[in-house]
Amino acid sequence: ASSLLIAHFPFLCPSHHSSIVLSLLFVHMNAASFRSIVAIVIFLNFGTADAFTRTNNIILPPRKHPPLKSIIITMSSNKSPTYASTNDASPAAAAIDFLTLTRSLKTTKRTGWVMSGVTSPESIADHMYRMSLMAMIASFSNEALDTNRCIKLALIHDLAEAKVGDITPHCGVSEEDKYKLELGTMEQIQSMLGPLLGGDEIIELWKEYEEGSSTEAKLLKDLDKIEMILQAQEYEAEGSAEKSLEQFFTSTEGKWRTEIGRAWAQEIVSRRKKSDDGK
């Protein structure tokens, strides 16, 4: 049977993936309860009858419209993913549960690009994969860096977004609330995998990245921004964005923690300038 729940979230970002809303409502629910959520329909307070934009299974308004006014969440047990009981799951079942959860990383588009009107924007997994390549080659150039640790940090740094979605500074969610949502997801993943499948190590690596507490984590913080501005430069070169992507460059200026970050950023900005000069 289906049920309906209505909630008001005037602070939520219009382009946000449904999983963020679900996490705000259900971050403390267990997996058996959470799996029943299958769809979101968003209603907005429009002054005009402008057409909607459909992204990530959500109907989105143009950015000029007011923020969300209400959300109706349709819940059903008929189409939800199947998870094993966390109490008696075999290592194989736990592994498949985890991999099923992470599928949304492949299908969720990055919020910043959606808000900027980018055509066919990258997914969270796209971002994480290239960042992992960046971590590998950057660590090769510095013997003080642990290559395996760098790659692990890259693979894990946005793992919580499999459930909470890609929350940006423009989504009206405080840094504190964002951290709590993501920590809750990482604790669930830790419990799901257990020590045998690296659950304890994964959450510790995630905390290390969040806190920037190691040399490798500082590098990965830089590479997260590097991957973003490189993607922005590529979208600009392709003419893929409806809106200016300047904010992605200005938001990173002077915030580099490592020499590698500064050098790679300078190269990207230089190429961007040459491209602009050639137009």
Coordinates of C-alpha atoms in Angstrom, one line a residue:
A1 CA 0.0 0.0 0.0
S2 CA 1.1 3.5 -0.7
S3 CA 1.1 6.4 1.7
L4 CA 1.5 10.2 1.4
L5 CA 3.6 12.5 3.5
I6 CA 3.6 16.3 3.1
A7 CA 6.5 18.4 4.4
H8 CA 7.6 22.1 4.0
F9 CA 11.2 22.9 3.2
P10 CA 11.5 26.5 2.0
F11 CA 15.2 26.3 2.2
L12 CA 15.8 23.4 -0.2
C13 CA 17.5 24.1 -3.5
P14 CA 15.1 23.7 -6.5
S15 CA 17.6 21.6 -8.5
H16 CA 18.4 19.2 -5.7
H17 CA 18.2 15.5 -6.2
S18 CA 15.4 13.7 -4.4
S19 CA 17.9 11.8 -2.2
I20 CA 18.7 14.9 -0.2
V21 CA 15.1 15.5 0.7
L22 CA 14.8 11.9 1.6
S23 CA 17.8 12.1 3.9
L24 CA 16.5 15.2 5.6
L25 CA 13.3 13.3 6.5
F26 CA 14.7 9.8 7.0
V27 CA 18.3 10.0 8.0
H28 CA 17.5 8.3 11.3
M29 CA 15.4 5.6 9.7
N30 CA 16.7 2.1 9.3
A31 CA 17.3 0.5 5.9
A32 CA 14.0 -1.4 6.0
S33 CA 12.0 1.7 6.4
F34 CA 14.1 3.9 4.1
R35 CA 13.9 1.4 1.2
S36 CA 10.2 2.1 0.8
I37 CA 10.8 5.6 -0.7
V38 CA 10.6 5.5 -4.5
A39 CA 9.5 8.8 -5.9
I40 CA 9.3 12.5 -5.3
V41 CA 6.9 15.0 -6.8
I42 CA 7.7 18.6 -6.2
F43 CA 5.2 21.5 -6.1
L44 CA 6.4 25.0 -6.3
N45 CA 4.8 28.4 -5.8
F46 CA 4.8 29.8 -9.3
G47 CA 3.8 33.2 -10.3
T48 CA 3.7 32.2 -13.9
A49 CA 3.0 29.0 -15.9
D50 CA 6.6 28.5 -17.1
A51 CA 7.5 25.1 -18.3
F52 CA 9.3 22.8 -15.9
T53 CA 12.7 21.2 -16.4
R54 CA 13.0 17.5 -15.7
T55 CA 16.2 16.4 -14.1
N56 CA 17.2 13.5 -11.8
N57 CA 13.5 12.3 -11.7
I58 CA 12.5 15.7 -10.2
I59 CA 10.5 18.4 -11.9
L60 CA 12.6 21.5 -11.6
P61 CA 11.7 25.2 -12.2
P62 CA 13.9 27.8 -13.9
R63 CA 16.3 29.2 -11.3
K64 CA 14.5 32.6 -11.2
H65 CA 11.5 31.1 -9.4
P66 CA 10.9 31.1 -5.7
P67 CA 12.3 28.2 -3.5
L68 CA 10.4 25.0 -2.9
K69 CA 7.2 25.4 -0.9
S70 CA 6.0 21.9 -0.4
I71 CA 7.1 18.4 -1.2
I72 CA 4.9 15.4 -1.6
I73 CA 6.7 12.1 -1.1
T74 CA 5.0 9.0 -2.5
M75 CA 6.0 5.9 -0.7
S76 CA 5.5 2.3 -1.8
S77 CA 7.0 -1.0 -1.0
N78 CA 6.5 -2.4 -4.5
K79 CA 9.4 -0.9 -6.4
S80 CA 12.0 -0.5 -3.6
P81 CA 15.5 -2.1 -3.7
T82 CA 15.9 -5.3 -1.8
Y83 CA 18.4 -5.2 1.1
A84 CA 19.4 -8.1 3.4
S85 CA 18.8 -7.8 7.1
T86 CA 21.8 -6.1 8.6
N87 CA 21.7 -8.5 11.5
D88 CA 22.3 -11.7 9.6
A89 CA 23.6 -10.6 6.2
S90 CA 26.4 -12.6 4.7
P91 CA 29.5 -10.8 3.4
A92 CA 28.3 -11.3 -0.1
A93 CA 24.8 -9.9 0.8
A94 CA 26.4 -6.9 2.6
A95 CA 28.6 -6.2 -0.4
I96 CA 25.7 -6.2 -2.9
D97 CA 23.6 -4.1 -0.5
F98 CA 26.4 -1.5 -0.5
L99 CA 26.9 -1.6 -4.2
T100 CA 23.2 -1.2 -4.8
L101 CA 23.2 1.8 -2.6
T102 CA 26.0 3.4 -4.6
R103 CA 24.2 3.1 -7.9
S104 CA 22.7 6.5 -7.3
L105 CA 26.2 8.0 -7.6
K106 CA 26.1 7.0 -11.3
T107 CA 22.6 8.4 -11.9
T108 CA 22.6 11.6 -9.8
K109 CA 23.7 14.7 -11.7
R110 CA 26.0 17.2 -10.0
T111 CA 23.8 20.0 -8.6
G112 CA 26.1 22.9 -9.6
W113 CA 25.9 22.0 -13.2
V114 CA 22.2 21.4 -13.1
M115 CA 21.6 24.9 -11.6
S116 CA 23.9 26.4 -14.3
G117 CA 21.8 24.8 -17.1
V118 CA 24.6 22.5 -18.4
T119 CA 23.5 20.1 -21.1
S120 CA 24.0 16.5 -20.1
P121 CA 25.9 17.3 -16.8
E122 CA 28.2 14.8 -15.2
S123 CA 27.1 12.5 -12.5
I124 CA 28.6 12.3 -9.0
A125 CA 30.4 9.1 -10.0
D126 CA 31.9 10.9 -13.1
H127 CA 33.4 13.4 -10.8
M128 CA 34.7 10.8 -8.3
Y129 CA 36.3 8.7 -11.0
R130 CA 38.4 11.5 -12.6
M131 CA 39.3 12.7 -9.2
S132 CA 40.6 9.2 -8.4
L133 CA 42.8 9.4 -11.5
M134 CA 44.0 12.8 -10.4
A135 CA 44.8 11.4 -7.0
M136 CA 46.8 8.6 -8.5
I137 CA 49.0 10.7 -10.8
A138 CA 49.4 13.6 -8.3
S139 CA 50.7 11.1 -5.7
F140 CA 53.2 9.6 -8.1
S141 CA 54.9 13.0 -8.3
N142 CA 55.5 13.3 -4.6
E143 CA 57.2 10.4 -2.7
A144 CA 55.8 11.7 0.6
L145 CA 52.3 10.9 -0.5
D146 CA 50.7 7.5 0.0
T147 CA 49.2 6.6 -3.4
N148 CA 46.8 4.0 -2.1
R149 CA 45.5 6.3 0.6
C150 CA 45.0 9.1 -2.0
I151 CA 43.0 6.9 -4.3
K152 CA 40.9 5.6 -1.3
L153 CA 40.1 9.1 -0.2
A154 CA 39.1 10.1 -3.7
L155 CA 36.7 7.1 -4.0
I156 CA 35.2 7.7 -0.5
H157 CA 35.0 11.5 -0.3
D158 CA 31.5 11.9 -1.8
L159 CA 30.3 8.4 -0.9
A160 CA 27.6 9.8 1.4
E161 CA 26.0 11.6 -1.6
A162 CA 24.7 8.1 -2.6
K163 CA 21.9 8.8 -0.1
V164 CA 21.9 12.6 0.7
G165 CA 22.6 13.8 -2.8
D166 CA 24.9 16.6 -3.9
I167 CA 24.3 19.5 -1.5
T168 CA 25.9 22.7 -2.5
P169 CA 26.3 26.1 -0.7
H170 CA 23.4 27.4 -2.8
C171 CA 20.9 24.8 -1.4
G172 CA 20.2 26.6 1.9
V173 CA 21.5 23.7 4.0
S174 CA 24.0 24.8 6.7
E175 CA 27.5 23.2 6.8
E176 CA 26.6 21.7 10.2
D177 CA 23.4 20.1 8.9
K178 CA 25.2 18.9 5.8
Y179 CA 27.8 17.2 7.9
K180 CA 25.3 15.6 10.2
L181 CA 23.4 14.2 7.2
E182 CA 26.5 12.8 5.5
L183 CA 27.9 11.4 8.8
G184 CA 24.6 9.6 9.4
T185 CA 24.9 8.0 6.0
M186 CA 28.5 7.0 6.5
E187 CA 27.6 5.4 9.8
Q188 CA 24.9 3.4 8.1
I189 CA 27.5 2.3 5.5
Q190 CA 29.9 1.4 8.3
S191 CA 27.2 -0.8 9.8
M192 CA 26.2 -2.3 6.5
L193 CA 29.8 -3.3 5.6
G194 CA 31.1 -4.1 9.0
P195 CA 34.8 -4.5 9.8
L196 CA 35.2 -7.5 7.4
L197 CA 34.3 -5.4 4.3
G198 CA 36.2 -2.2 5.5
G199 CA 33.3 -0.3 7.1
D200 CA 35.4 1.0 9.9
E201 CA 38.3 2.1 7.6
I202 CA 35.9 3.8 5.2
I203 CA 34.3 6.0 7.8
E204 CA 37.7 6.9 9.2
L205 CA 38.9 7.9 5.7
W206 CA 35.8 9.9 5.2
K207 CA 36.4 11.8 8.4
E208 CA 40.0 12.3 7.5
Y209 CA 39.0 13.9 4.3
E210 CA 36.3 16.1 5.9
E211 CA 38.8 17.4 8.5
G212 CA 41.7 17.7 6.1
S213 CA 43.8 16.1 8.8
S214 CA 46.5 14.5 6.7
T215 CA 48.8 15.5 3.8
E216 CA 46.8 13.2 1.5
A217 CA 43.5 14.7 2.6
K218 CA 44.8 18.3 2.0
L219 CA 45.7 17.2 -1.5
L220 CA 42.3 15.6 -2.1
K221 CA 40.6 18.8 -0.9
D222 CA 42.5 20.6 -3.6
L223 CA 41.8 18.0 -6.3
D224 CA 38.0 18.2 -5.5
K225 CA 38.2 21.9 -6.6
I226 CA 40.6 21.1 -9.4
E227 CA 38.2 18.6 -11.0
M228 CA 35.4 21.1 -10.7
I229 CA 37.1 24.0 -12.4
L230 CA 38.5 21.7 -15.1
Q231 CA 35.0 20.5 -15.8
A232 CA 33.8 24.0 -15.8
Q233 CA 36.5 25.0 -18.3
E234 CA 35.5 22.1 -20.5
Y235 CA 31.8 23.0 -20.4
E236 CA 32.7 26.5 -21.4
A237 CA 34.8 25.4 -24.3
E238 CA 31.9 23.2 -25.5
G239 CA 29.3 25.9 -25.0
S240 CA 27.3 23.5 -22.8
A241 CA 26.2 25.9 -20.1
E242 CA 23.2 28.3 -20.4
K243 CA 24.6 30.4 -17.6
S244 CA 28.0 31.8 -16.7
L245 CA 30.4 29.4 -14.9
E246 CA 32.6 32.2 -13.6
Q247 CA 31.5 31.4 -10.0
F248 CA 33.2 28.1 -10.1
F249 CA 36.5 29.8 -10.7
T250 CA 36.1 32.7 -8.3
S251 CA 35.0 30.4 -5.5
T252 CA 38.3 28.6 -5.5
E253 CA 40.7 31.5 -5.9
G254 CA 43.3 31.6 -3.2
K255 CA 42.0 28.5 -1.5
W256 CA 44.7 26.0 -2.5
R257 CA 46.3 24.0 0.2
T258 CA 49.1 22.4 -1.8
E259 CA 51.6 23.3 -4.4
I260 CA 50.1 20.6 -6.8
G261 CA 46.7 22.3 -6.4
R262 CA 48.1 25.7 -7.1
A263 CA 50.1 24.5 -10.1
W264 CA 47.2 22.6 -11.7
A265 CA 44.8 25.4 -11.1
Q266 CA 47.1 27.9 -12.7
E267 CA 47.4 25.6 -15.8
I268 CA 43.6 25.3 -16.1
V269 CA 43.0 29.1 -15.7
S270 CA 45.8 29.7 -18.3
R271 CA 44.1 27.4 -20.8
R272 CA 40.8 29.1 -20.1
K273 CA 42.3 32.5 -20.8
K274 CA 43.8 31.3 -24.0
S275 CA 40.5 29.9 -25.1
D276 CA 38.7 33.2 -24.3
D277 CA 41.4 35.2 -26.1
G278 CA 40.9 33.0 -29.2
K279 CA 37.2 33.7 -29.4

